[in-house]
Structure formats: structure tokens, C-alpha cells
Coordinates of C-alpha atoms in Angstrom, one line a residue:
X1 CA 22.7 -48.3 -5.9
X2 CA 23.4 -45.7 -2.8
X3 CA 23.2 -42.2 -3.4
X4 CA 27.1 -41.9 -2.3
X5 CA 27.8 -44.6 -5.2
X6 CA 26.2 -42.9 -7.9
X7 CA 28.4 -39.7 -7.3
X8 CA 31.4 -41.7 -6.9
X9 CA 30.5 -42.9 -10.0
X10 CA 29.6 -39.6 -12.0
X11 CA 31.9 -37.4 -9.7
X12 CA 32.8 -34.8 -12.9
X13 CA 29.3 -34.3 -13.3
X14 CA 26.6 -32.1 -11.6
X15 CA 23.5 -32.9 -10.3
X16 CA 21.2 -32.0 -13.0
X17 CA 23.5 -34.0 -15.6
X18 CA 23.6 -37.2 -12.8
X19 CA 19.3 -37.1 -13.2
X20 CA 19.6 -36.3 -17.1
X21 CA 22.0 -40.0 -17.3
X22 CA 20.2 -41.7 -14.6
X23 CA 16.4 -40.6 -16.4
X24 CA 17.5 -41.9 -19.9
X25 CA 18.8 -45.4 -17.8
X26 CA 15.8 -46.0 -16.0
X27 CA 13.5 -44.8 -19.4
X28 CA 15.7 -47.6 -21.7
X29 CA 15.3 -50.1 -18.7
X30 CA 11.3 -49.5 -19.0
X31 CA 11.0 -50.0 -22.6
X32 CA 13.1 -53.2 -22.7
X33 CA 15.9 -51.3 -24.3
X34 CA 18.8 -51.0 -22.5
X35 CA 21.2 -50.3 -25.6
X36 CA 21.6 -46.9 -26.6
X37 CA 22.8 -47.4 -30.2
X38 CA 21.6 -49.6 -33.2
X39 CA 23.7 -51.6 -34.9
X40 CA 23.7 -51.4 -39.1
X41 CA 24.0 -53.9 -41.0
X42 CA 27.0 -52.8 -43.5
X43 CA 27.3 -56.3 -45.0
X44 CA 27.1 -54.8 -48.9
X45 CA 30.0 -52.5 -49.0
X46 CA 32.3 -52.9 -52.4
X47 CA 35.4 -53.2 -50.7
X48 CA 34.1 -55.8 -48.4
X49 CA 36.3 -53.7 -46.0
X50 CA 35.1 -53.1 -42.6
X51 CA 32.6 -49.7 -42.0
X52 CA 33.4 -46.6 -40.6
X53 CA 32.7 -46.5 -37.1
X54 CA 30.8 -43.1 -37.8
X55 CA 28.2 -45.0 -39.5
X56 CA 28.1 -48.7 -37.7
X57 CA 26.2 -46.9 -34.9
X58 CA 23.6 -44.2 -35.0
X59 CA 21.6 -43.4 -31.6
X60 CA 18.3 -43.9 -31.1
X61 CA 16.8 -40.5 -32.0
X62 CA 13.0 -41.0 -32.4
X63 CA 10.6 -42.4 -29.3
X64 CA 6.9 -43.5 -29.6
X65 CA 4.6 -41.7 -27.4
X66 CA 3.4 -44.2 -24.3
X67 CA 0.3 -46.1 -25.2
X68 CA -2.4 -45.3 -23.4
X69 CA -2.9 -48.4 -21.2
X70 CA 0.9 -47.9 -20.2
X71 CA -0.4 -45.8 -17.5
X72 CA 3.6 -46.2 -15.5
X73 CA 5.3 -44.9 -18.7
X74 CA 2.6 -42.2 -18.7
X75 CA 3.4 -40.9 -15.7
X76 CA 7.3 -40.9 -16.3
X77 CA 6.4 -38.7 -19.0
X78 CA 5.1 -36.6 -17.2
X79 CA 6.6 -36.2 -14.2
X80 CA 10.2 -35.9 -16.5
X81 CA 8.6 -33.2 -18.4
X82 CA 7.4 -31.2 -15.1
X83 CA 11.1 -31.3 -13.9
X84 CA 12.1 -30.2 -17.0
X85 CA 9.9 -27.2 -17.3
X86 CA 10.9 -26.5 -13.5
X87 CA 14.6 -26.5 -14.2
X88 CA 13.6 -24.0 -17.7
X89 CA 11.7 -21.7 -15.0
X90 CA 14.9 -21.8 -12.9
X91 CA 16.7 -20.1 -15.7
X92 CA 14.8 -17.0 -15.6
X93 CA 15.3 -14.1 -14.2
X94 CA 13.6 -13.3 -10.9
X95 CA 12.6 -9.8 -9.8
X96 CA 15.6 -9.0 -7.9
X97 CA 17.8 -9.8 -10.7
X98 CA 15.8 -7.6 -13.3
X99 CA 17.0 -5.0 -10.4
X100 CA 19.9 -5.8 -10.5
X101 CA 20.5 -5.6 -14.6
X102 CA 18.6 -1.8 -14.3
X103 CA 20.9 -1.1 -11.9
X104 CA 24.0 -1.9 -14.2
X105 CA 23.0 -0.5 -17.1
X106 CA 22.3 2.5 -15.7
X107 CA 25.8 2.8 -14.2
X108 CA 27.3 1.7 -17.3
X109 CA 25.2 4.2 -19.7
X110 CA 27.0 5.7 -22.5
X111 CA 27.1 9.9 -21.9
X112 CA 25.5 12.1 -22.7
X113 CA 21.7 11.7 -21.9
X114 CA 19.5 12.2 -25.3
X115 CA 16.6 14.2 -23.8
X116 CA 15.7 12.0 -20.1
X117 CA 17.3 8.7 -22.0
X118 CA 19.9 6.9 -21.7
X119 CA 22.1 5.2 -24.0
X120 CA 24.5 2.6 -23.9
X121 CA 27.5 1.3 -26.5
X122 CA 28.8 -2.0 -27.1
X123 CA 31.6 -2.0 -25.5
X124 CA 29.9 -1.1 -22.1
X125 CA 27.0 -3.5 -23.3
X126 CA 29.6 -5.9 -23.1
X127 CA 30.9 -4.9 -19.7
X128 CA 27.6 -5.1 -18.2
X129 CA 27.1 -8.9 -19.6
X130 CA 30.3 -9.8 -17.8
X131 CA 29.6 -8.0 -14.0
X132 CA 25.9 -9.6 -14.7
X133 CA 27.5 -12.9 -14.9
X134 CA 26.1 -16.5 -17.0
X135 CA 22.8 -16.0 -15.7
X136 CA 22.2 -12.9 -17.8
X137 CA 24.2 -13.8 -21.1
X138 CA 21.9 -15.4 -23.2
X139 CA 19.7 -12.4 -22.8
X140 CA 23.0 -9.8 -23.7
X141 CA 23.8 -11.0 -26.7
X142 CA 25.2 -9.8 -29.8
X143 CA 22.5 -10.7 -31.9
X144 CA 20.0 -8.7 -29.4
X145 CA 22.5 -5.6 -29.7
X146 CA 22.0 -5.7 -33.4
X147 CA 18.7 -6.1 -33.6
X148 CA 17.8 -2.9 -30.9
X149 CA 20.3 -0.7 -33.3
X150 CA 18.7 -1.5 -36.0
X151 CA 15.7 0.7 -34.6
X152 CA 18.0 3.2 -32.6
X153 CA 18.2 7.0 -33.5
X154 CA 22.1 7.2 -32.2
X155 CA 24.5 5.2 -34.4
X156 CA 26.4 2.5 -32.6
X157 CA 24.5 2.3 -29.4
X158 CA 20.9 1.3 -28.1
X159 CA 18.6 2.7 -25.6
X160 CA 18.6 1.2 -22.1
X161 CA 15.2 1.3 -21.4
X162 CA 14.6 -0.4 -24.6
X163 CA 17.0 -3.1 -24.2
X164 CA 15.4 -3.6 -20.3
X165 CA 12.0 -3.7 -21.8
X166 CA 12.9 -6.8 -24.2
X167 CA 14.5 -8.4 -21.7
X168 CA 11.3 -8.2 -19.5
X169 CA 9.3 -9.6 -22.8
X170 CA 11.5 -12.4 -23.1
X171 CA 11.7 -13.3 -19.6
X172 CA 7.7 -12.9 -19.7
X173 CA 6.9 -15.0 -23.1
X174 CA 9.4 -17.9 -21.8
X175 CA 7.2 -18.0 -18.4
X176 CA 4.3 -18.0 -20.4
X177 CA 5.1 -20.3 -22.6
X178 CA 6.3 -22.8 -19.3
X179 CA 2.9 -22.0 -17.7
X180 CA 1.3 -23.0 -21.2
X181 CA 3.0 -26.5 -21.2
X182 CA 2.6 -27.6 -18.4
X183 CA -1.0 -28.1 -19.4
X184 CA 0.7 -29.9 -22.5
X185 CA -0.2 -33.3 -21.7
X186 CA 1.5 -35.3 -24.8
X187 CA 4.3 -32.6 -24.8
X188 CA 4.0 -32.6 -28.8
X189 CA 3.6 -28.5 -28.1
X190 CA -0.4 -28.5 -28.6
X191 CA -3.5 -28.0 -26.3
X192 CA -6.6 -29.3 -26.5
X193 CA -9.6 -27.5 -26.0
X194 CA -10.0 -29.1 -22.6
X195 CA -6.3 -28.5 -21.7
X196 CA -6.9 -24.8 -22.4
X197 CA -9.6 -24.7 -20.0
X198 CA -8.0 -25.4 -17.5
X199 CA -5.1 -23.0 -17.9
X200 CA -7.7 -20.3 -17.6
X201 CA -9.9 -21.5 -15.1
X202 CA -6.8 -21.6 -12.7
X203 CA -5.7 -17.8 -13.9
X204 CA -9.1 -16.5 -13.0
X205 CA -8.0 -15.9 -9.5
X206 CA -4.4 -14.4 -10.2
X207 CA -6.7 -11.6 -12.5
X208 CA -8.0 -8.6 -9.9
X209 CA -10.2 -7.4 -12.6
X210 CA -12.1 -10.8 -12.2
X211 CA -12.6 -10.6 -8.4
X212 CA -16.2 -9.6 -8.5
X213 CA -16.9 -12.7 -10.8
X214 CA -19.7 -15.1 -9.2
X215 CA -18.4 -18.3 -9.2
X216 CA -21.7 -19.6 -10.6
X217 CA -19.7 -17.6 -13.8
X218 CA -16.9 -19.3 -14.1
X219 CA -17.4 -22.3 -16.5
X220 CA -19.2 -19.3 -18.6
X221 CA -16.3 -17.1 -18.6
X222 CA -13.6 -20.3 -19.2
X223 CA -16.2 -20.8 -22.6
X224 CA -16.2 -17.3 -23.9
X225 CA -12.5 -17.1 -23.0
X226 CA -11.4 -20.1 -24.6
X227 CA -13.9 -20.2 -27.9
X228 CA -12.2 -16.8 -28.6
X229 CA -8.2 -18.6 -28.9
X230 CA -9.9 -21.6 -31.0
X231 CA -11.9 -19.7 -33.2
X232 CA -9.1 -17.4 -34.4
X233 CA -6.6 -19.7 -34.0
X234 CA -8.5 -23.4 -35.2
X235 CA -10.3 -22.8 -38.3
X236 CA -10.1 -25.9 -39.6
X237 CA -11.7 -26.9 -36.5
X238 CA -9.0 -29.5 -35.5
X239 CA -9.5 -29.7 -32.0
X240 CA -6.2 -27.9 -30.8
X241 CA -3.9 -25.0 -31.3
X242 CA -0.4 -24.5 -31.2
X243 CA 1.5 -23.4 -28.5
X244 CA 3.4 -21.3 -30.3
X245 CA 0.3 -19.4 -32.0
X246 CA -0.9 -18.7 -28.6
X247 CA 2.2 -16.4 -27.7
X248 CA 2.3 -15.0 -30.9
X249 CA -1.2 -13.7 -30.9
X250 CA -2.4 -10.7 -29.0
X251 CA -5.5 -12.5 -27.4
X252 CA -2.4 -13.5 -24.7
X253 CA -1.7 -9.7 -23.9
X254 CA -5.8 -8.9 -23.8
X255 CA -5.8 -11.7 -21.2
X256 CA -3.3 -11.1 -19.3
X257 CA -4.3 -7.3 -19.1
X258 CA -6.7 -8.1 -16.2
X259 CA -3.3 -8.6 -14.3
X260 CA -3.7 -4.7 -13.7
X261 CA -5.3 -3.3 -10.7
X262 CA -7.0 -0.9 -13.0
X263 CA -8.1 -0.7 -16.4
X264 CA -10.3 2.5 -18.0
X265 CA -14.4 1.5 -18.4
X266 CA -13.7 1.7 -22.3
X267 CA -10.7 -0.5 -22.7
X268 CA -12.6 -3.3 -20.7
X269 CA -15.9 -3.0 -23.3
X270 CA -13.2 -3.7 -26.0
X271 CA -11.6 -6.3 -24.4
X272 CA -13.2 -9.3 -24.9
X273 CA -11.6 -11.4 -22.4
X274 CA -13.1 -8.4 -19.5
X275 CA -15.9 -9.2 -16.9
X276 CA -18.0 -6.6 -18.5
X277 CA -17.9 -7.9 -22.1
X278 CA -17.8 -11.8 -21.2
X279 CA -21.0 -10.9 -19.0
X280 CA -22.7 -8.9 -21.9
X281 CA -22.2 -11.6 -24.4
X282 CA -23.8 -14.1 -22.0
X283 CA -26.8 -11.6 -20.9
X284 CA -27.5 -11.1 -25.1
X285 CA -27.5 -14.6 -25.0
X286 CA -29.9 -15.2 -22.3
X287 CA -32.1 -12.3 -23.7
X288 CA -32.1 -14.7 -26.9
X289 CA -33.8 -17.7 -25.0
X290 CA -37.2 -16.6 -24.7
X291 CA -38.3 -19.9 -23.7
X292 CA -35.6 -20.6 -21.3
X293 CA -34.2 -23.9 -22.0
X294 CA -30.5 -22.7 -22.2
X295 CA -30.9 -23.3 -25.8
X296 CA -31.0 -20.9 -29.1
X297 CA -33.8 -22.2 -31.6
X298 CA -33.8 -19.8 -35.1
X299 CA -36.9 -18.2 -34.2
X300 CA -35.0 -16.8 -31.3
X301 CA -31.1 -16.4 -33.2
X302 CA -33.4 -13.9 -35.7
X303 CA -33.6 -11.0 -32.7
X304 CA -29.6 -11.0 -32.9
X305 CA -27.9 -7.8 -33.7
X306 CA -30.0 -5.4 -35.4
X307 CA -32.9 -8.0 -36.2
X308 CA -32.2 -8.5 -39.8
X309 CA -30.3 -11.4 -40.8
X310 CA -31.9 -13.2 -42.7
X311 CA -34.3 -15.8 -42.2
X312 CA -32.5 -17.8 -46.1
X313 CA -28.8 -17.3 -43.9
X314 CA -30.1 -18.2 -40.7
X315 CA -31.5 -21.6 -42.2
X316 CA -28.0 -22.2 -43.6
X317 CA -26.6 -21.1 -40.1
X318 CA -28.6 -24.0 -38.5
X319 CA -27.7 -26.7 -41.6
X320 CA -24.0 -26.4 -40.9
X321 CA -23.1 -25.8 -37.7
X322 CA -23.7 -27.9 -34.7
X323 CA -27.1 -28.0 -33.1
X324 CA -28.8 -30.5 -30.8
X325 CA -32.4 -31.5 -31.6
X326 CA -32.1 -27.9 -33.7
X327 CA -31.6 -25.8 -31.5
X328 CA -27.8 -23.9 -30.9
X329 CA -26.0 -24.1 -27.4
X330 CA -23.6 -21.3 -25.9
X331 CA -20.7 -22.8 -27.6
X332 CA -22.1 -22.7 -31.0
X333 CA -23.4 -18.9 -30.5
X334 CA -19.9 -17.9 -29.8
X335 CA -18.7 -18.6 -32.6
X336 CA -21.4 -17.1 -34.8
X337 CA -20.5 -14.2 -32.5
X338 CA -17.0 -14.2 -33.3
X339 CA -17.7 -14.3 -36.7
X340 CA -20.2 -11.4 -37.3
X341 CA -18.5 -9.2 -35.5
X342 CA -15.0 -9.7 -37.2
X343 CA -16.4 -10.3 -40.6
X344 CA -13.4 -8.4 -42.2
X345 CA -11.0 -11.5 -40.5
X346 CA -9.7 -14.6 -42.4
X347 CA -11.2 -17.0 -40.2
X348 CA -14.9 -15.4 -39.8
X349 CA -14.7 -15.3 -43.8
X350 CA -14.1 -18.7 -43.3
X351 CA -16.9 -19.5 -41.3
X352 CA -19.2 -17.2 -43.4
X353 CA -18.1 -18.8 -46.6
X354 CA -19.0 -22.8 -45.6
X355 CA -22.8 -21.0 -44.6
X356 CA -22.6 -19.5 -48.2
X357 CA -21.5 -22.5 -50.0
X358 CA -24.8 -23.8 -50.2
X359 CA -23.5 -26.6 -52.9
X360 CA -20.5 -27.2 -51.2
X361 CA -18.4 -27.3 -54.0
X362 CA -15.3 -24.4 -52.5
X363 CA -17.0 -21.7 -54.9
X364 CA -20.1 -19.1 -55.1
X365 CA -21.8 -18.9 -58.3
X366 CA -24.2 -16.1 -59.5
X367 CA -26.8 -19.2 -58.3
X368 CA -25.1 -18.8 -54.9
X369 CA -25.5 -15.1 -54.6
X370 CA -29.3 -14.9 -55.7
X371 CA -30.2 -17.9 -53.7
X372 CA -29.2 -15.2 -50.5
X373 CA -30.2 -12.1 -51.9
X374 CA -33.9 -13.5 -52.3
X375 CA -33.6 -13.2 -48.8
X376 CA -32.9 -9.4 -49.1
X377 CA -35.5 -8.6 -51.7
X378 CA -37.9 -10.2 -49.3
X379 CA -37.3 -7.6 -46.7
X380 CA -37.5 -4.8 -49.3
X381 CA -40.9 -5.7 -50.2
X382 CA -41.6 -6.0 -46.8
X383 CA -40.7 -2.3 -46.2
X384 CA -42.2 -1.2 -49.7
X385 CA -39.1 -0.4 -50.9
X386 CA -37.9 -0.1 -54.6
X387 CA -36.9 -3.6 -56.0
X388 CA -33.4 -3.8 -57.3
X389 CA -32.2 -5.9 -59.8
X390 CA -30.0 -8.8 -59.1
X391 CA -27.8 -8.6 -61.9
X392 CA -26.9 -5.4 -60.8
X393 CA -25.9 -6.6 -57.3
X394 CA -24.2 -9.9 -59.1
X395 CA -21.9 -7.5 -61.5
X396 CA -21.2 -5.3 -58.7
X397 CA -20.3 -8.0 -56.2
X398 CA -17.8 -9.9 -58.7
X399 CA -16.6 -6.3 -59.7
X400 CA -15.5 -6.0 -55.8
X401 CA -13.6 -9.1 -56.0
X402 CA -12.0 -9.4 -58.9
X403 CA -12.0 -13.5 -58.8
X404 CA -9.3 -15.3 -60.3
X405 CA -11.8 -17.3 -62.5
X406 CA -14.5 -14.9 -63.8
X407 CA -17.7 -17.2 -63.1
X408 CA -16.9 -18.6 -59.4
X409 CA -15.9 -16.8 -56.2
X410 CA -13.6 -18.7 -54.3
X411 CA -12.8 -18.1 -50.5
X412 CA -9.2 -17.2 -51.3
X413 CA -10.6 -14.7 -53.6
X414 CA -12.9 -13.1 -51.0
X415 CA -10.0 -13.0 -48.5
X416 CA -7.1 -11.3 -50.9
X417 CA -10.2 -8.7 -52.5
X418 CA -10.1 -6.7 -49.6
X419 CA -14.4 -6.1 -49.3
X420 CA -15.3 -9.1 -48.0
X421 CA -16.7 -8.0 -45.3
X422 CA -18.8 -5.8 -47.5
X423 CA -20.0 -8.6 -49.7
X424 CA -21.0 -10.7 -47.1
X425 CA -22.6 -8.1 -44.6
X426 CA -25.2 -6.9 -48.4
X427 CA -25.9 -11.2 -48.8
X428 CA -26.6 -12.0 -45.1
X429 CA -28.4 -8.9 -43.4
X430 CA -30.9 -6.1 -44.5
X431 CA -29.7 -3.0 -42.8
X432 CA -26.3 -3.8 -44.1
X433 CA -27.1 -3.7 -47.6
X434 CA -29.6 -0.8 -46.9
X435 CA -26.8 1.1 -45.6
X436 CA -24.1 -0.2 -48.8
X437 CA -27.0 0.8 -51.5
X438 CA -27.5 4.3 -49.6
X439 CA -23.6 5.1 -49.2
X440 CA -23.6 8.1 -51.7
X441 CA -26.9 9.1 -50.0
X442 CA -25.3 8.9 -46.6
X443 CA -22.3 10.6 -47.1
X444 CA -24.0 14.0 -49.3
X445 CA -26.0 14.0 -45.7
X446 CA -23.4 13.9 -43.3
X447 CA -21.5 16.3 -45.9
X448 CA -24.0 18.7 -45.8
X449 CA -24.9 18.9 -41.9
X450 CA -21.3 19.7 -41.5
X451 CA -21.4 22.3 -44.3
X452 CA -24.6 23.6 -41.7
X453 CA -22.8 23.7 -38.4
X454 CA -19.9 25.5 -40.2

């Protein structure tokens, strides 16, 4: 059929509507279904009467995913969903329009100015969605008036630079999100850990704070980025993360932070997604590998940190996560990374806990706890210190956490205590527990040099 036909044909609708009817024809026509509703069978009605025509059809509302040998209705896919997410990006609003809306609202301000800020009311919030035109409505709504007075200090109107600022957000998490998707292969609003990947790999160059990165970096950086989302956001080690959980986070707005020309020497050491701290994490590493085979055997993992894990934790360490002929790769160190340094967190409890569980039964014991703290009692005969009694530690640990059941520790009960951080840090490493039994010690010191420089 010619082009001229088709609009002949469809001439009260627009172009986006004609490729909307003309998609779902061709799609049908692929799958061998060129019927858009389902006939019911209605042949057991008490009446014997003939059926409502509300129920004799119902359209087709649910379609299988295309096998993967159907590499033709693979590609419709996803070439439909590209123009989709193209027309979505089409939607928002570009940087001369965002001038344009600051422009309004400043003429349109409510008087007077509250200190340097400006105000506006609902009825000229209202004004300005009607010059702004349809473009700008369905970021001018009602609902988004209500919300901003809800945190306002003036009764009945909303602060313009407020109301510009979520605008910008929402413009900002929608592109996101679109940039996100487009590396959504099955378009079921997940990505893979390979999917992921790739969206970074292709932001490294958009990021000036990444310029000086060696390209020899890169797959190093994409690792350290990306273990970081899955870590936090896949404890259960699925595989993939949600879209959704990804904008929601604030790893995204870390990230996105090297966007700036400039960022202060200190805010990049905290940000883990920074050149600086991806390159540090990767030079600890390499200092690890004394033998350099790119590989972490426990002999080496035991120089981590302050030197005192553990060798009883370290053995557990190895025993559950993954290793190749023994020894632990980049990947795997990450996440032992992630974990001891964000011990107070959910998902490093988590990880911690499956080390701990040495009978994987989903509980510690007071077997449990003295199996690790044999590894503490080790090191304080090492340094000829005073041996301390288990029970002590045992009763003081389940004092701490308050479990639900009196003789078992579960990990919801370490999570909801509040110290499990604390009880982890005196199980796993020496100094840690050196520096838990000396807290009253610590503190009367610090106390009393302040008392001195008074």
C-alpha cells in the first residue's frame, strides 16, 4: 500500500497514531494473528440468551516475549522500542524551553519578594501553564502545586525556584531513565550486569572528571563502577537490578557528579565512582598480588585493611564466595570491599552473615560466635594480652541484639538491633575488638587530653 493511500485511509489521524496502527498490523501479521480480539465461548449461560457484547470479546492483552531463534521478531522488538523511547525523549523539555518556563515565572511572580525569592500563587501558576502551552502541562500540575506548598513557608503559594528545580529533576530522571532503557534489551525494565556495562563504558567520555583516564583503565573502572549498583542493589545475587532502583538510589547522582568541570580533592576521595578512588581501590589491589598473577590467594587477602582479619574469617571468606583454583579475582574483592567498608548497611550484613553462618542453617549460635572468636583469642595470645572469656563476649553480643528467639541470632535480628556493625567488626578482626574492649579506656584518654589543652 502507497504512502498517499495509507493517509487517505487514516486521514483523522496523525502520524505517530498512523505508525502506532500500522506497528500493531504488521506485529499480528508476524505472529500469525491477524485478529485483534478473542472470541468466548458463552455457551453455558442460564438464560440461554445471547451474551453481552462487553464480554463476547476481550483484546488480546498479554504477548510472549520472541523466542530467541526468532531473530526477525527480535529485532522488531527492538527497533519498536527504540522509536518509542525516541518519541518519550521528544517530550521533554529542551534547554531553550527550560528558558523559556524561567522566564514566565519570573514575570508572573506573586509580589512581594520574600528576602531575594520569589513567589508565585495558583492562579498565576495557572496562567503560566496556559502561555507555556501542552508541552509544559504535565509538568504544571495541580498535584505538583500541592505537593511544593506542602513544604512552602508562605501559605497559598510556592517558591519559583523551587518549582524550576523539580521541573529540572523530572526532566533529568525521565532522560535518565530513557538512556537506562535503551540498554534494556527484553524491555521487562531490568539490566543485566552486562547491559549495565555498557551504559557506563559509553558515559566514560561524556564525564570531564574521567579525561585523564588511560584507556588501558577502562574495563577496570566499568568493574568497580558497576560491582558498586549490584552489590547494593542485588543481594540476592540475581543477576540484574531494577530500573527503577537505579534512579532511586544516590549511586546515580555520585555518578553523574563527574558531569562537573570541577569537583573539591575531598569530595572525589568519597566518591567512589571518582578516578582517584576507582584507581586506589585497584592500586590496594595490585599491592595485594605479591606474586602477580592478577589473582588474590588468602595468604595475600590477610595484608587487607589494617592486617588483622582473621585467618578463621578469611577461610570462611574463601569457602563461600567465588574463587578460581582458590584464589579471588577483581570482581570477587569488590565485593568483600564493599562489604567491610559499609559493614553498618543491610546488604554488607548480608554478605557478612552467609561468611558467619558456618552451618548454614539462617542462624548464629553461641557455637557460631566461639567458632570466630577463637580466631580473636589467637591474636591475643599472640600479643600477650589478657585472655577474656567467651561467655562474657557471648552475653554481651546477644545483649546487643536483643534476638527475637533467645538462643539463635538471625540476620533480620542483626539488621533491626542497630550494632551490627559492632558485632561483626569484634568476630572478624583484632584491632576492632581491641578498640570495642578498650572503649571506656579510649574515651577517659581522649577526655582527659582535652581537659589538658583546656
Amino acid at each position: 500500500m502507497e504512502m498517499g493511500n495509507i493517509r487517505l485511509q487514516y486521514a483523522s489521524q496523525t502520524d505517530d497514531e498512523i505508525e502506532d496502527i500500522l506497528f500493531q498490523k504488521y506485529h499480528d501479521e508476524l505472529n500469525g494473528n491477524k485478529k485483534f480480539k478473542t472470541t468466548l465461548d458463552r455457551t453455558g449461560e442460564k438464560d440461554g440468551g445471547p451474551s453481552s457484547d462487553s464480554y463476547r470479546y476481550i483484546p488480546r492483552f498479554h504477548f510472549d516475549l520472541p523466542k530467541s531463534a526468532d531473530s526477525l521478531a527480535q529485532k522488531l522488538r527492538e527497533e519498536a522500542r527504540t522509536l518509542f523511547l525516541q518519541k518519550r525523549s521528544k517530550e521533554l523539555l529542551d534547554n531553550n524551553e527550560f528558558k523559556l518556563l524561567w522566564s514566565l515565572l519570573e514575570k508572573n511572580h506573586t509580589p512581594p519578594l520574600h528576602g531575594e525569592e520569589q513567589y508565585i500563587n495558583y492562579e498565576n501558576y495557572c496562567k503560566v501553564a496556559t502561555i507555556a502551552g501542552e508541552k509544559f502541562k504535565r509538568y504544571l500540575t495541580a498535584t505538583t502545586f500541592a505537593r511544593l506548598l506542602a513544604s512552602s513557608m508562605y501559605p497559598g503559594k510556592i517558591s519559583v525556584m523551587s518549582l524550576f528545580n523539580y521541573a529540572m529533576r523530572k526532566v533529568w530522571l525521565q532522560q535518565t531513565r530513557i538512556g537506562l532503557s535503551l540498554y534494556d534489551y527484553t524491555g521487562q525494565g531490568y539490566l543485566s550486569e552486562s547491559d549495565m556495562e555498557s551504559y557506563i563504558l559509553e558515559l566514560i567520555p561524556t564525564f570531564p572528571q574521567l579525561e585523564g583516564l588511560e584507556k588501558s583503565f577502562h574495563s577496570f573502572y566499568v568493574c568497580t563502577t558497576v560491582r558498586k549498583f549490584f552489590f547494593f542493589l542485588d543481594p540476592l545475587r540475581t543477576g540484574r537490578i531494577r530500573i527503577r532502583d537505579v534512579l532511586t538510589c544516590s549511586f546515580l547522582d555520585d555518578l553523574l557528579e563527574l558531569r562537573d568541570e570541577e569537583i573539591p580533592k575531598d569530595a572525589q576521595e568519597l566518591n567512589w565512582f571518582s578516578a582517584p578512588s576507582a584507581l586506589s581501590v585497584y592500586g590496594h589491589y595490585l599491592n595485594l598480588d605479591k606474586d602477580h598473577n592478577g589473582m588474590l590467594s588468602k595468604k595475600e587477602l590477610i595484608g587487607y585493611g589494617s592486617g588483622t582479619l582473621t585467618p578463621i574469617f578469611l577461610d570462611r571468606v574463601f569457602a563461600e564466595c567465588l574463587t578460581y583454583d582458590g584464589e579471588m579475582d577483581y570482581k570477587t574483592y569488590l565485593d568483600f570491599v564493599l562489604a567491610l567498608e559499609n559493614r553498618a548497611e543491610p546488604q554488607s550484613l548480608h554478605y557478612l552473615f552467609r561468611i558467619l553462618d558456618v552451618e548454614h542453617k539462617g542462624y548464629l549460635t553461641a557455637f557460631t560466635l566461639n567458632y570466630f572468636f577463637k580466631g580473636i583469642q589467637e591474636e591475643l595470645s599472640a600479643h600477650r594480652a589478657e585472655p577474656i572469656n567467651f561467655d562474657d563476649v557471648k552475653d554481651e553480643i546477644f545483649d546487643m541484639v536483643k534476638p527475637a528467639d533467645p538462643t539463635r541470632i538471625t540476620l533480620k535480628d542483626l539488621i533491626n538491633c542497630g550494632h551490627g556493625e559492632t558485632v561483626v567488626s569484634i568476630l572478624i578482626e583484632f584491632h576492632k575488638f581491641w578498640a570495642y574492649e578498650n572503649r571506656e579506656v579510649m574515651v577517659t584518654s581522649t577526655s582527659g587530653e582535652e581537659t589538658h589543652n583546656l
